Structure formats: structure tokens, C-alpha cells
Amino acid sequence: AGAGAMGTSSQVELQGEYLNKAKISDGGKKHRKNWTSTWVVLDADQLTFYKESKQEALANLKPGCKPDGVALCGALIDWTTEKSSRSNVLQITTHTGSEYLLQADCYTTICKWYDAIKKTVNSLSNG
Ligand code: I3S
């Protein structure tokens, strides 16, 4: 599937790029920052991080293992210039107080993700 496909329920809203991801806190507890390149999939209510494209990742997943994901209901998304020296960094804070940074070298790419995630967060909070 290409980037920009729109859907409902568990259908994919956006995928198609690798982004740099760092989890900087877990439930309010600070994490050591560790940037990794990850294949990100946005669906109707969450972001999921895969090591490789979703199809490959699901095929390679060990039984009982779930890919790392972020529930977007009640989350906040904002640009940040303070949490990293990198350019084009957005921050997602979940309702449980976990913080994630996403970054891409291409501004257009990260803007596309910012807009799509923001739209998803808004649609979840508006019922
Ligand atoms: O916010 P920090 O601690 O300056 O983030 C940097 C560190 O995570 C660093 O790793 P070490 O903890 O091994 O020093 C990373 O290599 C840097 O990329 C982090 O800073 P940026 O500004 O790239 O987010």
C-alpha cells in the first residue's frame, strides 16, 4: 500500500516511509534516548512501529509477540525544538505520559505525518 491511503477502523491511514523514532519517557519515567529507524504505520487509533515493512514484520513476528505501538486516544502531538538537536522533530505524549519523538530529514515527509497523526488524535477526542 502506498502513502496516503485513507480508511476507517483498523485500515491503514498512512505508511510508506521509515522515520527516526526515540522513546524518551515511559509513563512519566525518563528513558535514555535511543534513535532507531522504524517503519511507521498509522491506523484509525494507533501508531505501530515495525522494523521493516508491515508485511515482512508480521511474517517474521514470533508467536505471542506484538509489535511496539502507541495508542493515540487522549494523546498530544506537537513540534519540539527543545528535546533534540535534530531538525523536524515532533513529539507525541500519550494519555499515560509516555513520550515519543519522531523525526525525518525531509520536512515535507514529517509534516505529512504531523498532519495525519493530528487528524487522528482529533477524530478520537471528538468522539
Ligand atoms: O537529548 P540527548 O541526551 O542530548 O540525546 C542525545 C543522546 O541520546 C545521544 O546518545 P548518548 O546518550 O549515547 O550520548 C544520541 O546519540 C543523540 O543523537 C541524542 O541527541 P539528539 O539531539 O540527536 O536527539
PDB file of C-alpha atoms and ligand atoms in Angstrom:
ATOM      1  CA  ALA A   1       0.000   0.000   0.000  1.00  0.00           C
ATOM      2  CA  GLY A   2       1.241   3.476  -0.756  1.00  0.00           C
ATOM      3  CA  ALA A   3       1.344   6.518   1.496  1.00  0.00           C
ATOM      4  CA  GLY A   4      -1.835   8.470   1.969  1.00  0.00           C
ATOM      5  CA  ALA A   5      -4.430   5.731   1.735  1.00  0.00           C
ATOM      6  CA  MET A   6      -7.408   6.744   3.852  1.00  0.00           C
ATOM      7  CA  GLY A   7      -9.624   4.282   5.669  1.00  0.00           C
ATOM      8  CA  THR A   8     -11.805   3.509   8.648  1.00  0.00           C
ATOM      9  CA  SER A   9     -11.433   1.303  11.755  1.00  0.00           C
ATOM     10  CA  SER A  10      -8.207  -0.686  11.551  1.00  0.00           C
ATOM     11  CA  GLN A  11      -7.440   0.321   7.981  1.00  0.00           C
ATOM     12  CA  VAL A  12      -4.131   1.980   7.381  1.00  0.00           C
ATOM     13  CA  GLU A  13      -4.288   5.790   7.212  1.00  0.00           C
ATOM     14  CA  LEU A  14      -0.646   6.381   6.430  1.00  0.00           C
ATOM     15  CA  GLN A  15       2.521   4.381   5.905  1.00  0.00           C
ATOM     16  CA  GLY A  16       5.261   4.292   3.357  1.00  0.00           C
ATOM     17  CA  GLU A  17       8.379   5.705   4.970  1.00  0.00           C
ATOM     18  CA  TYR A  18      10.961   4.949   7.543  1.00  0.00           C
ATOM     19  CA  LEU A  19      11.058   7.573  10.291  1.00  0.00           C
ATOM     20  CA  ASN A  20      13.514   8.020  13.128  1.00  0.00           C
ATOM     21  CA  LYS A  21      11.913   7.243  16.468  1.00  0.00           C
ATOM     22  CA  ALA A  22      13.052   7.716  20.049  1.00  0.00           C
ATOM     23  CA  LYS A  23      11.038   6.923  23.160  1.00  0.00           C
ATOM     24  CA  ILE A  24      12.114   9.462  25.785  1.00  0.00           C
ATOM     25  CA  SER A  25       9.804   8.592  28.639  1.00  0.00           C
ATOM     26  CA  ASP A  26       7.606   5.715  29.704  1.00  0.00           C
ATOM     27  CA  GLY A  27       4.628   6.539  31.896  1.00  0.00           C
ATOM     28  CA  GLY A  28       6.389   9.691  33.082  1.00  0.00           C
ATOM     29  CA  LYS A  29       9.677   7.888  33.768  1.00  0.00           C
ATOM     30  CA  LYS A  30      12.579   9.280  31.717  1.00  0.00           C
ATOM     31  CA  HIS A  31      14.176   6.933  29.177  1.00  0.00           C
ATOM     32  CA  ARG A  32      17.664   7.144  27.709  1.00  0.00           C
ATOM     33  CA  LYS A  33      17.203   8.457  24.210  1.00  0.00           C
ATOM     34  CA  ASN A  34      17.982   5.909  21.505  1.00  0.00           C
ATOM     35  CA  TRP A  35      17.074   6.884  17.943  1.00  0.00           C
ATOM     36  CA  THR A  36      16.120   3.981  15.703  1.00  0.00           C
ATOM     37  CA  SER A  37      14.891   3.867  12.157  1.00  0.00           C
ATOM     38  CA  THR A  38      11.410   2.371  12.085  1.00  0.00           C
ATOM     39  CA  TRP A  39       8.651   1.636   9.602  1.00  0.00           C
ATOM     40  CA  VAL A  40       5.659   3.525  10.996  1.00  0.00           C
ATOM     41  CA  VAL A  41       2.044   2.634  10.298  1.00  0.00           C
ATOM     42  CA  LEU A  42      -0.795   4.938  11.316  1.00  0.00           C
ATOM     43  CA  ASP A  43      -4.238   3.417  11.578  1.00  0.00           C
ATOM     44  CA  ALA A  44      -7.536   4.696  12.968  1.00  0.00           C
ATOM     45  CA  ASP A  45      -6.446   4.781  16.609  1.00  0.00           C
ATOM     46  CA  GLN A  46      -2.766   3.959  16.907  1.00  0.00           C
ATOM     47  CA  LEU A  47       0.754   4.176  15.571  1.00  0.00           C
ATOM     48  CA  THR A  48       2.673   0.936  15.200  1.00  0.00           C
ATOM     49  CA  PHE A  49       6.421   0.696  14.821  1.00  0.00           C
ATOM     50  CA  TYR A  50       7.891  -2.078  12.697  1.00  0.00           C
ATOM     51  CA  LYS A  51      11.498  -2.974  11.984  1.00  0.00           C
ATOM     52  CA  GLU A  52      10.715  -3.445   8.327  1.00  0.00           C
ATOM     53  CA  SER A  53       7.620  -3.092   6.177  1.00  0.00           C
ATOM     54  CA  LYS A  54       4.460  -4.270   7.942  1.00  0.00           C
ATOM     55  CA  GLN A  55       4.030  -7.343   5.749  1.00  0.00           C
ATOM     56  CA  GLU A  56       7.580  -8.539   6.369  1.00  0.00           C
ATOM     57  CA  ALA A  57       7.384  -7.692  10.055  1.00  0.00           C
ATOM     58  CA  LEU A  58       4.160  -9.602  10.608  1.00  0.00           C
ATOM     59  CA  ALA A  59       5.585 -12.577   8.735  1.00  0.00           C
ATOM     60  CA  ASN A  60       8.709 -12.525  10.919  1.00  0.00           C
ATOM     61  CA  LEU A  61       6.963 -11.881  14.240  1.00  0.00           C
ATOM     62  CA  LYS A  62       7.485 -14.597  16.846  1.00  0.00           C
ATOM     63  CA  PRO A  63       4.271 -16.212  18.131  1.00  0.00           C
ATOM     64  CA  GLY A  64       2.836 -14.263  21.056  1.00  0.00           C
ATOM     65  CA  CYS A  65       4.878 -11.148  20.257  1.00  0.00           C
ATOM     66  CA  LYS A  66       3.192  -7.905  19.374  1.00  0.00           C
ATOM     67  CA  PRO A  67       4.822  -5.019  17.552  1.00  0.00           C
ATOM     68  CA  ASP A  68       5.520  -1.878  19.579  1.00  0.00           C
ATOM     69  CA  GLY A  69       2.625   0.552  19.331  1.00  0.00           C
ATOM     70  CA  VAL A  70       1.264   3.823  20.648  1.00  0.00           C
ATOM     71  CA  ALA A  71      -2.426   4.363  21.438  1.00  0.00           C
ATOM     72  CA  LEU A  72      -3.434   7.784  20.168  1.00  0.00           C
ATOM     73  CA  CYS A  73      -6.669   8.254  22.117  1.00  0.00           C
ATOM     74  CA  GLY A  74      -6.034  11.151  24.509  1.00  0.00           C
ATOM     75  CA  ALA A  75      -2.540  11.759  23.103  1.00  0.00           C
ATOM     76  CA  LEU A  76      -0.977  15.139  22.375  1.00  0.00           C
ATOM     77  CA  ILE A  77       1.158  15.946  19.351  1.00  0.00           C
ATOM     78  CA  ASP A  78       3.413  18.950  18.965  1.00  0.00           C
ATOM     79  CA  TRP A  79       6.590  20.113  17.295  1.00  0.00           C
ATOM     80  CA  THR A  80       9.610  20.286  19.557  1.00  0.00           C
ATOM     81  CA  THR A  81      12.908  22.135  19.195  1.00  0.00           C
ATOM     82  CA  GLU A  82      13.997  21.508  22.781  1.00  0.00           C
ATOM     83  CA  LYS A  83      14.049  17.731  23.098  1.00  0.00           C
ATOM     84  CA  SER A  84      16.562  17.150  20.323  1.00  0.00           C
ATOM     85  CA  SER A  85      19.247  18.962  18.366  1.00  0.00           C
ATOM     86  CA  ARG A  86      17.782  17.436  15.203  1.00  0.00           C
ATOM     87  CA  SER A  87      15.520  19.309  12.796  1.00  0.00           C
ATOM     88  CA  ASN A  88      11.946  18.317  12.004  1.00  0.00           C
ATOM     89  CA  VAL A  89      11.143  16.630  15.307  1.00  0.00           C
ATOM     90  CA  LEU A  90       7.606  16.035  16.509  1.00  0.00           C
ATOM     91  CA  GLN A  91       6.657  14.818  19.939  1.00  0.00           C
ATOM     92  CA  ILE A  92       3.774  12.548  20.887  1.00  0.00           C
ATOM     93  CA  THR A  93       2.722  12.364  24.533  1.00  0.00           C
ATOM     94  CA  THR A  94       0.300   9.547  25.300  1.00  0.00           C
ATOM     95  CA  HIS A  95      -2.507   9.702  27.845  1.00  0.00           C
ATOM     96  CA  THR A  96      -0.341   7.533  30.126  1.00  0.00           C
ATOM     97  CA  GLY A  97       2.528  10.024  29.973  1.00  0.00           C
ATOM     98  CA  SER A  98       4.859   8.219  27.605  1.00  0.00           C
ATOM     99  CA  GLU A  99       6.772  10.476  25.230  1.00  0.00           C
ATOM    100  CA  TYR A 100       7.962   9.618  21.732  1.00  0.00           C
ATOM    101  CA  LEU A 101       9.941  11.680  19.256  1.00  0.00           C
ATOM    102  CA  LEU A 102       9.580  11.151  15.505  1.00  0.00           C
ATOM    103  CA  GLN A 103      11.948  12.752  13.041  1.00  0.00           C
ATOM    104  CA  ALA A 104      12.612  12.798   9.323  1.00  0.00           C
ATOM    105  CA  ASP A 105      15.270  14.724   7.445  1.00  0.00           C
ATOM    106  CA  CYS A 106      12.664  15.738   4.900  1.00  0.00           C
ATOM    107  CA  TYR A 107      10.359  18.461   6.230  1.00  0.00           C
ATOM    108  CA  THR A 108       7.564  17.591   3.793  1.00  0.00           C
ATOM    109  CA  THR A 109       7.622  13.991   4.998  1.00  0.00           C
ATOM    110  CA  ILE A 110       7.394  14.812   8.685  1.00  0.00           C
ATOM    111  CA  CYS A 111       4.665  17.423   8.027  1.00  0.00           C
ATOM    112  CA  LYS A 112       2.573  14.786   6.305  1.00  0.00           C
ATOM    113  CA  TRP A 113       2.906  12.605   9.414  1.00  0.00           C
ATOM    114  CA  TYR A 114       2.219  15.504  11.760  1.00  0.00           C
ATOM    115  CA  ASP A 115      -1.000  16.365   9.918  1.00  0.00           C
ATOM    116  CA  ALA A 116      -2.207  12.767   9.707  1.00  0.00           C
ATOM    117  CA  ILE A 117      -1.482  11.994  13.379  1.00  0.00           C
ATOM    118  CA  LYS A 118      -3.085  15.281  14.487  1.00  0.00           C
ATOM    119  CA  LYS A 119      -6.192  14.469  12.451  1.00  0.00           C
ATOM    120  CA  THR A 120      -6.389  11.012  14.026  1.00  0.00           C
ATOM    121  CA  VAL A 121      -5.929  12.371  17.564  1.00  0.00           C
ATOM    122  CA  ASN A 122      -8.647  14.977  16.923  1.00  0.00           C
ATOM    123  CA  SER A 123     -11.056  12.444  15.468  1.00  0.00           C
ATOM    124  CA  LEU A 124     -10.596  10.242  18.548  1.00  0.00           C
ATOM    125  CA  SER A 125     -11.211  13.084  21.009  1.00  0.00           C
ATOM    126  CA  ASN A 126     -14.276  14.318  19.116  1.00  0.00           C
ATOM    127  CA  GLY A 127     -15.969  11.001  19.637  1.00  0.00           C
TER     128      GLY A 127
HETATM  129  O1  I3S B   1      18.906  14.589  24.489  1.00  0.00           O
HETATM  130  P1  I3S B   1      20.272  13.984  24.454  1.00  0.00           P
HETATM  131  O2  I3S B   1      20.582  13.127  25.615  1.00  0.00           O
HETATM  132  O3  I3S B   1      21.349  15.003  24.167  1.00  0.00           O
HETATM  133  O4  I3S B   1      20.229  12.986  23.218  1.00  0.00           O
HETATM  134  C1  I3S B   1      21.350  12.511  22.542  1.00  0.00           C
HETATM  135  C2  I3S B   1      21.780  11.181  23.089  1.00  0.00           C
HETATM  136  O5  I3S B   1      20.705  10.266  23.092  1.00  0.00           O
HETATM  137  C3  I3S B   1      22.883  10.600  22.260  1.00  0.00           C
HETATM  138  O6  I3S B   1      23.260   9.334  22.747  1.00  0.00           O
HETATM  139  P2  I3S B   1      24.166   9.126  24.040  1.00  0.00           P
HETATM  140  O7  I3S B   1      23.177   9.061  25.166  1.00  0.00           O
HETATM  141  O8  I3S B   1      24.870   7.844  23.810  1.00  0.00           O
HETATM  142  O9  I3S B   1      25.066  10.303  24.148  1.00  0.00           O
HETATM  143  C4  I3S B   1      22.424  10.422  20.823  1.00  0.00           C
HETATM  144  O10 I3S B   1      23.487   9.900  20.049  1.00  0.00           O
HETATM  145  C5  I3S B   1      21.997  11.745  20.246  1.00  0.00           C
HETATM  146  O11 I3S B   1      21.508  11.517  18.941  1.00  0.00           O
HETATM  147  C6  I3S B   1      20.933  12.402  21.089  1.00  0.00           C
HETATM  148  O12 I3S B   1      20.662  13.709  20.684  1.00  0.00           O
HETATM  149  P3  I3S B   1      19.771  14.253  19.503  1.00  0.00           P
HETATM  150  O13 I3S B   1      19.982  15.733  19.573  1.00  0.00           O
HETATM  151  O14 I3S B   1      20.271  13.610  18.262  1.00  0.00           O
HETATM  152  O15 I3S B   1      18.321  13.923  19.736  1.00  0.00           O
END
